[in-house]
PDB file of C-alpha atoms in Angstrom:
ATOM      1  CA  UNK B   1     173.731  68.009  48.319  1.00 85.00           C
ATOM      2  CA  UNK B   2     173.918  67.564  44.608  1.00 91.00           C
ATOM      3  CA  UNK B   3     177.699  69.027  43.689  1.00 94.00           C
ATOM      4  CA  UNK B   4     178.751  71.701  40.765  1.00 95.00           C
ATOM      5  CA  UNK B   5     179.730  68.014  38.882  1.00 96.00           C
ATOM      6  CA  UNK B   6     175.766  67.074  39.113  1.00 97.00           C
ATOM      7  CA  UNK B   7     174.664  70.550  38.232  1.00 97.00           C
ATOM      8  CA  UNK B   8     177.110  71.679  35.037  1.00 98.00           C
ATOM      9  CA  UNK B   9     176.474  68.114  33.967  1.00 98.00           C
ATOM     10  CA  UNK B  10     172.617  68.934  33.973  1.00 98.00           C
ATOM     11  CA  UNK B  11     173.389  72.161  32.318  1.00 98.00           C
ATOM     12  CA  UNK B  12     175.585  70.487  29.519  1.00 98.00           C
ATOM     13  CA  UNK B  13     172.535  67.737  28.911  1.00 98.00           C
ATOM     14  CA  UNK B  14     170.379  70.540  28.586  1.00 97.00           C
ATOM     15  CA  UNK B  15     172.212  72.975  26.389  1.00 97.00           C
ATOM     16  CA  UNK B  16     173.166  70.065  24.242  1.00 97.00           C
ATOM     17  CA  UNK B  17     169.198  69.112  24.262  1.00 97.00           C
ATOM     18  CA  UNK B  18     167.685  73.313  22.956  1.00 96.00           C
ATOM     19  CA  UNK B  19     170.421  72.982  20.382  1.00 93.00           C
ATOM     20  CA  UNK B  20     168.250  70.224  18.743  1.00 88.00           C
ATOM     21  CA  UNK B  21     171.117  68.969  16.351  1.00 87.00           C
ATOM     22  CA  UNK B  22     172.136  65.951  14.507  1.00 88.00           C
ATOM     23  CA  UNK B  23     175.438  67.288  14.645  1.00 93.00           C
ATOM     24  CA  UNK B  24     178.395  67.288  17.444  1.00 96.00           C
ATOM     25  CA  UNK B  25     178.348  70.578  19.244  1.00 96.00           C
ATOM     26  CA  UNK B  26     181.779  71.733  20.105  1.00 96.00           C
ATOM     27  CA  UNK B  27     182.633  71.689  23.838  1.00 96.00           C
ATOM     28  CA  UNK B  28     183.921  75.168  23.759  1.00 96.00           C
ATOM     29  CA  UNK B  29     180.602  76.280  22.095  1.00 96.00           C
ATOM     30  CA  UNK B  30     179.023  75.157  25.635  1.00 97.00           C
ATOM     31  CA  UNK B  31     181.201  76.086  27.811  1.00 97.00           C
ATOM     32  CA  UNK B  32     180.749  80.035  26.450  1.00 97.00           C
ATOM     33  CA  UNK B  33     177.182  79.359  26.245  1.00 97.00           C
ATOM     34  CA  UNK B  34     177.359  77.933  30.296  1.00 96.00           C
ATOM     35  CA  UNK B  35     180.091  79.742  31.570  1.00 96.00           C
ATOM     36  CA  UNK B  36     181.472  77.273  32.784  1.00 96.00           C
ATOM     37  CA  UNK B  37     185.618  76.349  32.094  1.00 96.00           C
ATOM     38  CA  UNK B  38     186.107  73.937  28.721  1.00 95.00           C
ATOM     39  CA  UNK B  39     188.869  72.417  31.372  1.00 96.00           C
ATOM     40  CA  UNK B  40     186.253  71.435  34.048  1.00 96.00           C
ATOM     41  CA  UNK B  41     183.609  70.144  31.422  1.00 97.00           C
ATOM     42  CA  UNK B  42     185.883  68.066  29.814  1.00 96.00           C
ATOM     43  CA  UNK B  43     185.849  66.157  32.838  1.00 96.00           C
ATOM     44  CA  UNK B  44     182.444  66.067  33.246  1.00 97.00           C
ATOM     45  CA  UNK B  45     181.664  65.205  29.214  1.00 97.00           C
ATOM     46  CA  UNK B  46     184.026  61.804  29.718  1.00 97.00           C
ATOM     47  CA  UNK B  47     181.730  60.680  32.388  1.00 97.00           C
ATOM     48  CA  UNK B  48     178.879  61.131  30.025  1.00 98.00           C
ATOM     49  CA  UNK B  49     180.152  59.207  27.330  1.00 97.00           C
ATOM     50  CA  UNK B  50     181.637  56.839  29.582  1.00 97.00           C
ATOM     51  CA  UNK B  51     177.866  56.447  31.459  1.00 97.00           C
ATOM     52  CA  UNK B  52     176.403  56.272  27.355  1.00 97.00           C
ATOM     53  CA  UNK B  53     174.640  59.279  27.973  1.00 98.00           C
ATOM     54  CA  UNK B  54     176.059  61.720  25.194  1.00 97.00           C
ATOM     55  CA  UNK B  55     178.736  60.767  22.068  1.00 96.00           C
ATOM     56  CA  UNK B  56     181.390  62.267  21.056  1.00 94.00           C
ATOM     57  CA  UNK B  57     184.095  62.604  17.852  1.00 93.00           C
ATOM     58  CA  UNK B  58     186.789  64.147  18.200  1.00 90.00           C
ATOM     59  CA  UNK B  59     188.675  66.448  15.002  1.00 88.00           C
ATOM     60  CA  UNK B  60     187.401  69.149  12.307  1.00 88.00           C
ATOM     61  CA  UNK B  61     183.400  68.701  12.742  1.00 86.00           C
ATOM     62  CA  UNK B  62     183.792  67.159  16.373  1.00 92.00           C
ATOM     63  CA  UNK B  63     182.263  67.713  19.511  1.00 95.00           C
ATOM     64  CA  UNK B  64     179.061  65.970  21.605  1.00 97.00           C
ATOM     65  CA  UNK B  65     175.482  65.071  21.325  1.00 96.00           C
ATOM     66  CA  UNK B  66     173.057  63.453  22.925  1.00 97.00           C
ATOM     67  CA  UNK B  67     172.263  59.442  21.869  1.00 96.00           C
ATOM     68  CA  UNK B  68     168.602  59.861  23.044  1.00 96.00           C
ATOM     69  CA  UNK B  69     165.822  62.065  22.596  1.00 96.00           C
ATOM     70  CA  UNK B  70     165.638  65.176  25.722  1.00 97.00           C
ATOM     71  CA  UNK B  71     162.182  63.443  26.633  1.00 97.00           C
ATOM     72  CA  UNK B  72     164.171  60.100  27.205  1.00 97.00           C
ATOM     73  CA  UNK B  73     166.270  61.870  29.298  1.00 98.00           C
ATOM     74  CA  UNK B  74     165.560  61.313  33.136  1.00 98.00           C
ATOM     75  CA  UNK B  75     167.173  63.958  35.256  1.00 98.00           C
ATOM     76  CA  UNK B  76     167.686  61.441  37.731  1.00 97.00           C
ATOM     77  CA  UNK B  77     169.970  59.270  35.806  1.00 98.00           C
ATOM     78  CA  UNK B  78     172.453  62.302  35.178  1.00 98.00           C
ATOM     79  CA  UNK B  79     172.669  62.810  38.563  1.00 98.00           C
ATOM     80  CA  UNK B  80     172.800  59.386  39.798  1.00 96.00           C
ATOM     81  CA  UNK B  81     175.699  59.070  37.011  1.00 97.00           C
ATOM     82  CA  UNK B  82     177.387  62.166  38.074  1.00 97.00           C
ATOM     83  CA  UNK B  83     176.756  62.095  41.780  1.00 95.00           C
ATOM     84  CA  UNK B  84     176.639  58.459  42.445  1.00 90.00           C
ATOM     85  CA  UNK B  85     173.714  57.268  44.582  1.00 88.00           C
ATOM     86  CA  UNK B  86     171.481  59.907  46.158  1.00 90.00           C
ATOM     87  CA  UNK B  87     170.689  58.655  49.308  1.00 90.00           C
ATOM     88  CA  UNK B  88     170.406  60.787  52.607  1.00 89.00           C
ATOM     89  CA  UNK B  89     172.243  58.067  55.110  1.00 87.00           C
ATOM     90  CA  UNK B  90     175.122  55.866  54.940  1.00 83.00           C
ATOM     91  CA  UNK B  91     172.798  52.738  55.634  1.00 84.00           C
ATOM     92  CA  UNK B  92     171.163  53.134  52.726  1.00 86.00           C
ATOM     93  CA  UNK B  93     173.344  54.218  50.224  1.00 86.00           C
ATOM     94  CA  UNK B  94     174.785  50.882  49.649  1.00 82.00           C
ATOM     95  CA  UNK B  95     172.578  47.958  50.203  1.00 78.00           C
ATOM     96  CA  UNK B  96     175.122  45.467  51.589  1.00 82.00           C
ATOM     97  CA  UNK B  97     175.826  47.548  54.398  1.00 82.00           C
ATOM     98  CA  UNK B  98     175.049  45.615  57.911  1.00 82.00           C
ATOM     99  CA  UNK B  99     174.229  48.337  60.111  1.00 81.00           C
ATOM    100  CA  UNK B 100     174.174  46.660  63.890  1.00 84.00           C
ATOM    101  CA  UNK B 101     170.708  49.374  64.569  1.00 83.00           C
ATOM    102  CA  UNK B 102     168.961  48.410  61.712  1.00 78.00           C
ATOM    103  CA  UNK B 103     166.095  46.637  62.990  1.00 83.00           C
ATOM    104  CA  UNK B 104     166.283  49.302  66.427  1.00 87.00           C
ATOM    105  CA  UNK B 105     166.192  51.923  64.158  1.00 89.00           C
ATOM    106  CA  UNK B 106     163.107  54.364  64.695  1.00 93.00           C
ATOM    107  CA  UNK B 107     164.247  56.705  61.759  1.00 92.00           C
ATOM    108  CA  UNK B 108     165.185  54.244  59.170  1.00 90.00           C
ATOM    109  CA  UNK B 109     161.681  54.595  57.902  1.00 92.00           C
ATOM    110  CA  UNK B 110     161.879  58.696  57.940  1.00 95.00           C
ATOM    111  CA  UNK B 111     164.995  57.994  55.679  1.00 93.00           C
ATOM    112  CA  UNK B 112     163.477  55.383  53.395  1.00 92.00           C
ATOM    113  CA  UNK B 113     160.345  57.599  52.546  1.00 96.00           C
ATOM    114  CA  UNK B 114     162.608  60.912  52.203  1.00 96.00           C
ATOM    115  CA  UNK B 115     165.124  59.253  50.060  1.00 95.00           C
ATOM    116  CA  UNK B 116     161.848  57.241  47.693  1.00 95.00           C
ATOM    117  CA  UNK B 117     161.020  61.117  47.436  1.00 97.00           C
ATOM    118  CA  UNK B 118     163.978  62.543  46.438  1.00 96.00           C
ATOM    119  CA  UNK B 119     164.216  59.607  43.789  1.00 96.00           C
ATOM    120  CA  UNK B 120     160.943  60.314  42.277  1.00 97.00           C
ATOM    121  CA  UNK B 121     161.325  64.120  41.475  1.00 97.00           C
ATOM    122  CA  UNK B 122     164.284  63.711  40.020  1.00 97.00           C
ATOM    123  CA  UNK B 123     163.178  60.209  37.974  1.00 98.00           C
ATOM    124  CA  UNK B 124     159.833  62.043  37.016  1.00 98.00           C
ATOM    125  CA  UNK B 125     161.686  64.947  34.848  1.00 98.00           C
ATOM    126  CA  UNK B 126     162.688  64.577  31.714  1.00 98.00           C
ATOM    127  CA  UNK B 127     165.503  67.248  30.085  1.00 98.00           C
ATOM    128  CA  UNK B 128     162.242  67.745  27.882  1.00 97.00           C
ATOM    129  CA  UNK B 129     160.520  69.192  30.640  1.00 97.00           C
ATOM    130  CA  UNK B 130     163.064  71.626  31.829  1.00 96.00           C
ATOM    131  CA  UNK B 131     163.414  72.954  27.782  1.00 94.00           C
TER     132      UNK B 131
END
């Protein structure tokens, strides 16, 4: 399940994208426009800069933007950044894991395919296409 973290995340991305600026957007202009608390997103902003998805400056003028263009934008790497991975089953979410079933395992493959699935939506939008 993809968390409120994921989601307001996507929704700052996005509102940050239809304001098609040069300039920083102040956080409390998007948290008014999202409804969402300038507390909580300031949270979620730090992991964007800190993941080099969006900048920030800080002072008279300050605020965030994106470093990219929306189309360059996947809506997967937001979510991976905000979520962490996106797999369905503990065996898969970390590759290093030595699970004792793993060659036993009649739905490994169901997982595999499901989670090469999920990956793909999400990797084949762009914040251009939700604009």
């Amino acid at each position: 399940m993809i968390s409120t973290r994921g989601r307001y995340a996507l929704r700052v991305m996005l509102d940050l994208a239809e304001q098609n600026s040069d300039s920083y957007i102040p956080l409390k202009d998007i948290a008014e426009r999202q409804g969402i608390s300038k507390k909580y997103l300031e949270i979620i902003v730090k992991e964007l800069v800190n993941g080099g998805l969006l900048t920030g400056a800080s002072g008279k003028g300050g605020g965030y933007k994106l470093c990219r263009k929306p189309k360059q934008y996947k809506v997967g790497e937001i979510l991976e950044l905000m979520e962490g991975t996106l797999s369905s089953v503990a065996c898969l979410e970390d590759p290093d894991y030595e699970c004792p079933r793993r060659d036993a395992c009649q739905t490994l493959p169901m997982w595999t395919e499901f989670d090469q699935m999920v990956h793909d939506f999400f990797y084949s939008r762009t914040l251009k296409d939700l604009m």
